[in-house]
């Protein structure tokens, strides 16, 4: 199946398919988990629920920003491809 069909059919979803293997990402998430456990132990259930709500809202906010960055990056890449394709010397090379 080609990329266009996969995208149309909803089989491509980078937000769920891409997981960073950057060691700093893994370390940071472990630190977040440890801090959340510490906060949970120190707060009552009601207060910890508020902390979790803030974390959930931050996640939604980050998803929105990531989507906009993806759109911008894709648009920039396509404009770069178009500009490179329109270069006279490149058109001569690719026409051969």
JSON list of N, CA and C in Angstrom, two decimals, residues 54-96:
[
{"chain": "A", "resi": 54, "resn": "UNK", "atom": "N", "xyz": [-3.86, 18.80, 35.67]},
{"chain": "A", "resi": 54, "resn": "UNK", "atom": "CA", "xyz": [-2.91, 19.74, 35.06]},
{"chain": "A", "resi": 54, "resn": "UNK", "atom": "C", "xyz": [-2.02, 18.99, 34.07]},
{"chain": "A", "resi": 55, "resn": "UNK", "atom": "N", "xyz": [-1.54, 17.81, 34.46]},
{"chain": "A", "resi": 55, "resn": "UNK", "atom": "CA", "xyz": [-0.69, 17.02, 33.56]},
{"chain": "A", "resi": 55, "resn": "UNK", "atom": "C", "xyz": [-1.44, 16.63, 32.29]},
{"chain": "A", "resi": 56, "resn": "UNK", "atom": "N", "xyz": [-2.70, 16.25, 32.43]},
{"chain": "A", "resi": 56, "resn": "UNK", "atom": "CA", "xyz": [-3.51, 15.89, 31.27]},
{"chain": "A", "resi": 56, "resn": "UNK", "atom": "C", "xyz": [-3.68, 17.09, 30.33]},
{"chain": "A", "resi": 57, "resn": "UNK", "atom": "N", "xyz": [-3.95, 18.25, 30.91]},
{"chain": "A", "resi": 57, "resn": "UNK", "atom": "CA", "xyz": [-4.11, 19.46, 30.08]},
{"chain": "A", "resi": 57, "resn": "UNK", "atom": "C", "xyz": [-2.80, 19.85, 29.40]},
{"chain": "A", "resi": 58, "resn": "UNK", "atom": "N", "xyz": [-1.70, 19.69, 30.11]},
{"chain": "A", "resi": 58, "resn": "UNK", "atom": "CA", "xyz": [-0.39, 19.95, 29.49]},
{"chain": "A", "resi": 58, "resn": "UNK", "atom": "C", "xyz": [-0.14, 19.02, 28.32]},
{"chain": "A", "resi": 59, "resn": "UNK", "atom": "N", "xyz": [-0.56, 17.78, 28.46]},
{"chain": "A", "resi": 59, "resn": "UNK", "atom": "CA", "xyz": [-0.40, 16.80, 27.38]},
{"chain": "A", "resi": 59, "resn": "UNK", "atom": "C", "xyz": [-1.23, 17.21, 26.16]},
{"chain": "A", "resi": 60, "resn": "UNK", "atom": "N", "xyz": [-2.45, 17.65, 26.39]},
{"chain": "A", "resi": 60, "resn": "UNK", "atom": "CA", "xyz": [-3.30, 18.12, 25.28]},
{"chain": "A", "resi": 60, "resn": "UNK", "atom": "C", "xyz": [-2.65, 19.32, 24.61]},
{"chain": "A", "resi": 61, "resn": "UNK", "atom": "N", "xyz": [-2.17, 20.25, 25.41]},
{"chain": "A", "resi": 61, "resn": "UNK", "atom": "CA", "xyz": [-1.51, 21.45, 24.87]},
{"chain": "A", "resi": 61, "resn": "UNK", "atom": "C", "xyz": [-0.28, 21.08, 24.04]},
{"chain": "A", "resi": 62, "resn": "UNK", "atom": "N", "xyz": [0.52, 20.14, 24.54]},
{"chain": "A", "resi": 62, "resn": "UNK", "atom": "CA", "xyz": [1.71, 19.70, 23.80]},
{"chain": "A", "resi": 62, "resn": "UNK", "atom": "C", "xyz": [1.32, 19.00, 22.50]},
{"chain": "A", "resi": 63, "resn": "UNK", "atom": "N", "xyz": [0.26, 18.21, 22.52]},
{"chain": "A", "resi": 63, "resn": "UNK", "atom": "CA", "xyz": [-0.21, 17.55, 21.30]},
{"chain": "A", "resi": 63, "resn": "UNK", "atom": "C", "xyz": [-0.61, 18.57, 20.24]},
{"chain": "A", "resi": 64, "resn": "UNK", "atom": "N", "xyz": [-1.30, 19.62, 20.67]},
{"chain": "A", "resi": 64, "resn": "UNK", "atom": "CA", "xyz": [-1.70, 20.68, 19.73]},
{"chain": "A", "resi": 64, "resn": "UNK", "atom": "C", "xyz": [-0.47, 21.35, 19.14]},
{"chain": "A", "resi": 65, "resn": "UNK", "atom": "N", "xyz": [0.50, 21.66, 19.99]},
{"chain": "A", "resi": 65, "resn": "UNK", "atom": "CA", "xyz": [1.71, 22.31, 19.50]},
{"chain": "A", "resi": 65, "resn": "UNK", "atom": "C", "xyz": [2.50, 21.37, 18.59]},
{"chain": "A", "resi": 66, "resn": "UNK", "atom": "N", "xyz": [2.60, 20.10, 18.95]},
{"chain": "A", "resi": 66, "resn": "UNK", "atom": "CA", "xyz": [3.31, 19.14, 18.10]},
{"chain": "A", "resi": 66, "resn": "UNK", "atom": "C", "xyz": [2.66, 19.03, 16.73]},
{"chain": "A", "resi": 67, "resn": "UNK", "atom": "N", "xyz": [1.34, 19.06, 16.70]},
{"chain": "A", "resi": 67, "resn": "UNK", "atom": "CA", "xyz": [0.62, 18.98, 15.43]},
{"chain": "A", "resi": 67, "resn": "UNK", "atom": "C", "xyz": [0.95, 20.20, 14.56]},
{"chain": "A", "resi": 68, "resn": "UNK", "atom": "N", "xyz": [0.98, 21.37, 15.16]},
{"chain": "A", "resi": 68, "resn": "UNK", "atom": "CA", "xyz": [1.31, 22.58, 14.41]},
{"chain": "A", "resi": 68, "resn": "UNK", "atom": "C", "xyz": [2.75, 22.53, 13.90]},
{"chain": "A", "resi": 69, "resn": "UNK", "atom": "N", "xyz": [3.66, 22.03, 14.73]},
{"chain": "A", "resi": 69, "resn": "UNK", "atom": "CA", "xyz": [5.07, 21.92, 14.30]},
{"chain": "A", "resi": 69, "resn": "UNK", "atom": "C", "xyz": [5.20, 20.91, 13.17]},
{"chain": "A", "resi": 70, "resn": "UNK", "atom": "N", "xyz": [4.44, 19.81, 13.23]},
{"chain": "A", "resi": 70, "resn": "UNK", "atom": "CA", "xyz": [4.45, 18.82, 12.16]},
{"chain": "A", "resi": 70, "resn": "UNK", "atom": "C", "xyz": [3.96, 19.46, 10.87]},
{"chain": "A", "resi": 71, "resn": "UNK", "atom": "N", "xyz": [2.85, 20.17, 10.93]},
{"chain": "A", "resi": 71, "resn": "UNK", "atom": "CA", "xyz": [2.30, 20.84, 9.74]},
{"chain": "A", "resi": 71, "resn": "UNK", "atom": "C", "xyz": [3.32, 21.82, 9.15]},
{"chain": "A", "resi": 72, "resn": "UNK", "atom": "N", "xyz": [3.93, 22.62, 10.03]},
{"chain": "A", "resi": 72, "resn": "UNK", "atom": "CA", "xyz": [4.90, 23.60, 9.56]},
{"chain": "A", "resi": 72, "resn": "UNK", "atom": "C", "xyz": [6.10, 22.89, 8.92]},
{"chain": "A", "resi": 73, "resn": "UNK", "atom": "N", "xyz": [6.62, 21.86, 9.57]},
{"chain": "A", "resi": 73, "resn": "UNK", "atom": "CA", "xyz": [7.77, 21.13, 9.04]},
{"chain": "A", "resi": 73, "resn": "UNK", "atom": "C", "xyz": [7.47, 20.47, 7.71]},
{"chain": "A", "resi": 74, "resn": "UNK", "atom": "N", "xyz": [6.30, 19.87, 7.59]},
{"chain": "A", "resi": 74, "resn": "UNK", "atom": "CA", "xyz": [5.91, 19.24, 6.34]},
{"chain": "A", "resi": 74, "resn": "UNK", "atom": "C", "xyz": [5.77, 20.29, 5.24]},
{"chain": "A", "resi": 75, "resn": "UNK", "atom": "N", "xyz": [5.11, 21.39, 5.56]},
{"chain": "A", "resi": 75, "resn": "UNK", "atom": "CA", "xyz": [4.95, 22.47, 4.58]},
{"chain": "A", "resi": 75, "resn": "UNK", "atom": "C", "xyz": [6.30, 23.02, 4.15]},
{"chain": "A", "resi": 76, "resn": "UNK", "atom": "N", "xyz": [7.19, 23.23, 5.10]},
{"chain": "A", "resi": 76, "resn": "UNK", "atom": "CA", "xyz": [8.52, 23.74, 4.78]},
{"chain": "A", "resi": 76, "resn": "UNK", "atom": "C", "xyz": [9.27, 22.76, 3.89]},
{"chain": "A", "resi": 77, "resn": "UNK", "atom": "N", "xyz": [9.18, 21.47, 4.20]},
{"chain": "A", "resi": 77, "resn": "UNK", "atom": "CA", "xyz": [9.84, 20.46, 3.38]},
{"chain": "A", "resi": 77, "resn": "UNK", "atom": "C", "xyz": [9.31, 20.43, 1.96]},
{"chain": "A", "resi": 78, "resn": "UNK", "atom": "N", "xyz": [7.99, 20.53, 1.82]},
{"chain": "A", "resi": 78, "resn": "UNK", "atom": "CA", "xyz": [7.40, 20.54, 0.48]},
{"chain": "A", "resi": 78, "resn": "UNK", "atom": "C", "xyz": [7.80, 21.79, -0.30]},
{"chain": "A", "resi": 79, "resn": "UNK", "atom": "N", "xyz": [7.83, 22.93, 0.37]},
{"chain": "A", "resi": 79, "resn": "UNK", "atom": "CA", "xyz": [8.26, 24.17, -0.31]},
{"chain": "A", "resi": 79, "resn": "UNK", "atom": "C", "xyz": [9.72, 24.05, -0.73]},
{"chain": "A", "resi": 80, "resn": "UNK", "atom": "N", "xyz": [10.55, 23.44, 0.11]},
{"chain": "A", "resi": 80, "resn": "UNK", "atom": "CA", "xyz": [11.96, 23.24, -0.22]},
{"chain": "A", "resi": 80, "resn": "UNK", "atom": "C", "xyz": [12.10, 22.33, -1.44]},
{"chain": "A", "resi": 81, "resn": "UNK", "atom": "N", "xyz": [11.31, 21.27, -1.49]},
{"chain": "A", "resi": 81, "resn": "UNK", "atom": "CA", "xyz": [11.35, 20.36, -2.64]},
{"chain": "A", "resi": 81, "resn": "UNK", "atom": "C", "xyz": [10.92, 21.09, -3.92]},
{"chain": "A", "resi": 82, "resn": "UNK", "atom": "N", "xyz": [9.85, 21.89, -3.81]},
{"chain": "A", "resi": 82, "resn": "UNK", "atom": "CA", "xyz": [9.38, 22.63, -4.98]},
{"chain": "A", "resi": 82, "resn": "UNK", "atom": "C", "xyz": [10.45, 23.61, -5.46]},
{"chain": "A", "resi": 83, "resn": "UNK", "atom": "N", "xyz": [11.04, 24.32, -4.52]},
{"chain": "A", "resi": 83, "resn": "UNK", "atom": "CA", "xyz": [12.07, 25.30, -4.88]},
{"chain": "A", "resi": 83, "resn": "UNK", "atom": "C", "xyz": [13.28, 24.61, -5.52]},
{"chain": "A", "resi": 84, "resn": "UNK", "atom": "N", "xyz": [13.69, 23.48, -4.97]},
{"chain": "A", "resi": 84, "resn": "UNK", "atom": "CA", "xyz": [14.83, 22.76, -5.53]},
{"chain": "A", "resi": 84, "resn": "UNK", "atom": "C", "xyz": [14.49, 22.22, -6.91]},
{"chain": "A", "resi": 85, "resn": "UNK", "atom": "N", "xyz": [13.27, 21.76, -7.09]},
{"chain": "A", "resi": 85, "resn": "UNK", "atom": "CA", "xyz": [12.84, 21.22, -8.38]},
{"chain": "A", "resi": 85, "resn": "UNK", "atom": "C", "xyz": [12.81, 22.30, -9.45]},
{"chain": "A", "resi": 86, "resn": "UNK", "atom": "N", "xyz": [12.52, 23.53, -9.04]},
{"chain": "A", "resi": 86, "resn": "UNK", "atom": "CA", "xyz": [12.41, 24.63, -9.99]},
{"chain": "A", "resi": 86, "resn": "UNK", "atom": "C", "xyz": [13.76, 25.22, -10.39]},
{"chain": "A", "resi": 87, "resn": "UNK", "atom": "N", "xyz": [14.84, 24.79, -9.74]},
{"chain": "A", "resi": 87, "resn": "UNK", "atom": "CA", "xyz": [16.16, 25.29, -10.11]},
{"chain": "A", "resi": 87, "resn": "UNK", "atom": "C", "xyz": [16.49, 24.83, -11.53]},
{"chain": "A", "resi": 88, "resn": "UNK", "atom": "N", "xyz": [16.92, 25.76, -12.39]},
{"chain": "A", "resi": 88, "resn": "UNK", "atom": "CA", "xyz": [17.15, 25.40, -13.80]},
{"chain": "A", "resi": 88, "resn": "UNK", "atom": "C", "xyz": [18.18, 24.29, -13.98]},
{"chain": "A", "resi": 89, "resn": "UNK", "atom": "N", "xyz": [19.27, 24.34, -13.27]},
{"chain": "A", "resi": 89, "resn": "UNK", "atom": "CA", "xyz": [20.30, 23.31, -13.46]},
{"chain": "A", "resi": 89, "resn": "UNK", "atom": "C", "xyz": [19.86, 21.96, -12.92]},
{"chain": "A", "resi": 90, "resn": "UNK", "atom": "N", "xyz": [19.02, 21.94, -11.91]},
{"chain": "A", "resi": 90, "resn": "UNK", "atom": "CA", "xyz": [18.52, 20.68, -11.38]},
{"chain": "A", "resi": 90, "resn": "UNK", "atom": "C", "xyz": [17.51, 20.06, -12.34]},
{"chain": "A", "resi": 91, "resn": "UNK", "atom": "N", "xyz": [16.68, 20.87, -12.95]},
{"chain": "A", "resi": 91, "resn": "UNK", "atom": "CA", "xyz": [15.70, 20.36, -13.91]},
{"chain": "A", "resi": 91, "resn": "UNK", "atom": "C", "xyz": [16.40, 19.70, -15.09]},
{"chain": "A", "resi": 92, "resn": "UNK", "atom": "N", "xyz": [17.52, 20.28, -15.52]},
{"chain": "A", "resi": 92, "resn": "UNK", "atom": "CA", "xyz": [18.27, 19.71, -16.63]},
{"chain": "A", "resi": 92, "resn": "UNK", "atom": "C", "xyz": [18.83, 18.33, -16.27]},
{"chain": "A", "resi": 93, "resn": "UNK", "atom": "N", "xyz": [19.30, 18.18, -15.05]},
{"chain": "A", "resi": 93, "resn": "UNK", "atom": "CA", "xyz": [19.89, 16.92, -14.60]},
{"chain": "A", "resi": 93, "resn": "UNK", "atom": "C", "xyz": [18.83, 15.85, -14.46]},
{"chain": "A", "resi": 94, "resn": "UNK", "atom": "N", "xyz": [17.68, 16.20, -13.87]},
{"chain": "A", "resi": 94, "resn": "UNK", "atom": "CA", "xyz": [16.65, 15.21, -13.62]},
{"chain": "A", "resi": 94, "resn": "UNK", "atom": "C", "xyz": [15.90, 14.82, -14.89]},
{"chain": "A", "resi": 95, "resn": "UNK", "atom": "N", "xyz": [15.98, 15.64, -15.94]},
{"chain": "A", "resi": 95, "resn": "UNK", "atom": "CA", "xyz": [15.28, 15.34, -17.19]},
{"chain": "A", "resi": 95, "resn": "UNK", "atom": "C", "xyz": [16.03, 14.28, -18.01]},
{"chain": "A", "resi": 96, "resn": "UNK", "atom": "N", "xyz": [17.26, 14.05, -17.68]},
{"chain": "A", "resi": 96, "resn": "UNK", "atom": "CA", "xyz": [18.07, 13.10, -18.45]},
{"chain": "A", "resi": 96, "resn": "UNK", "atom": "C", "xyz": [17.74, 11.69, -18.14]}
]
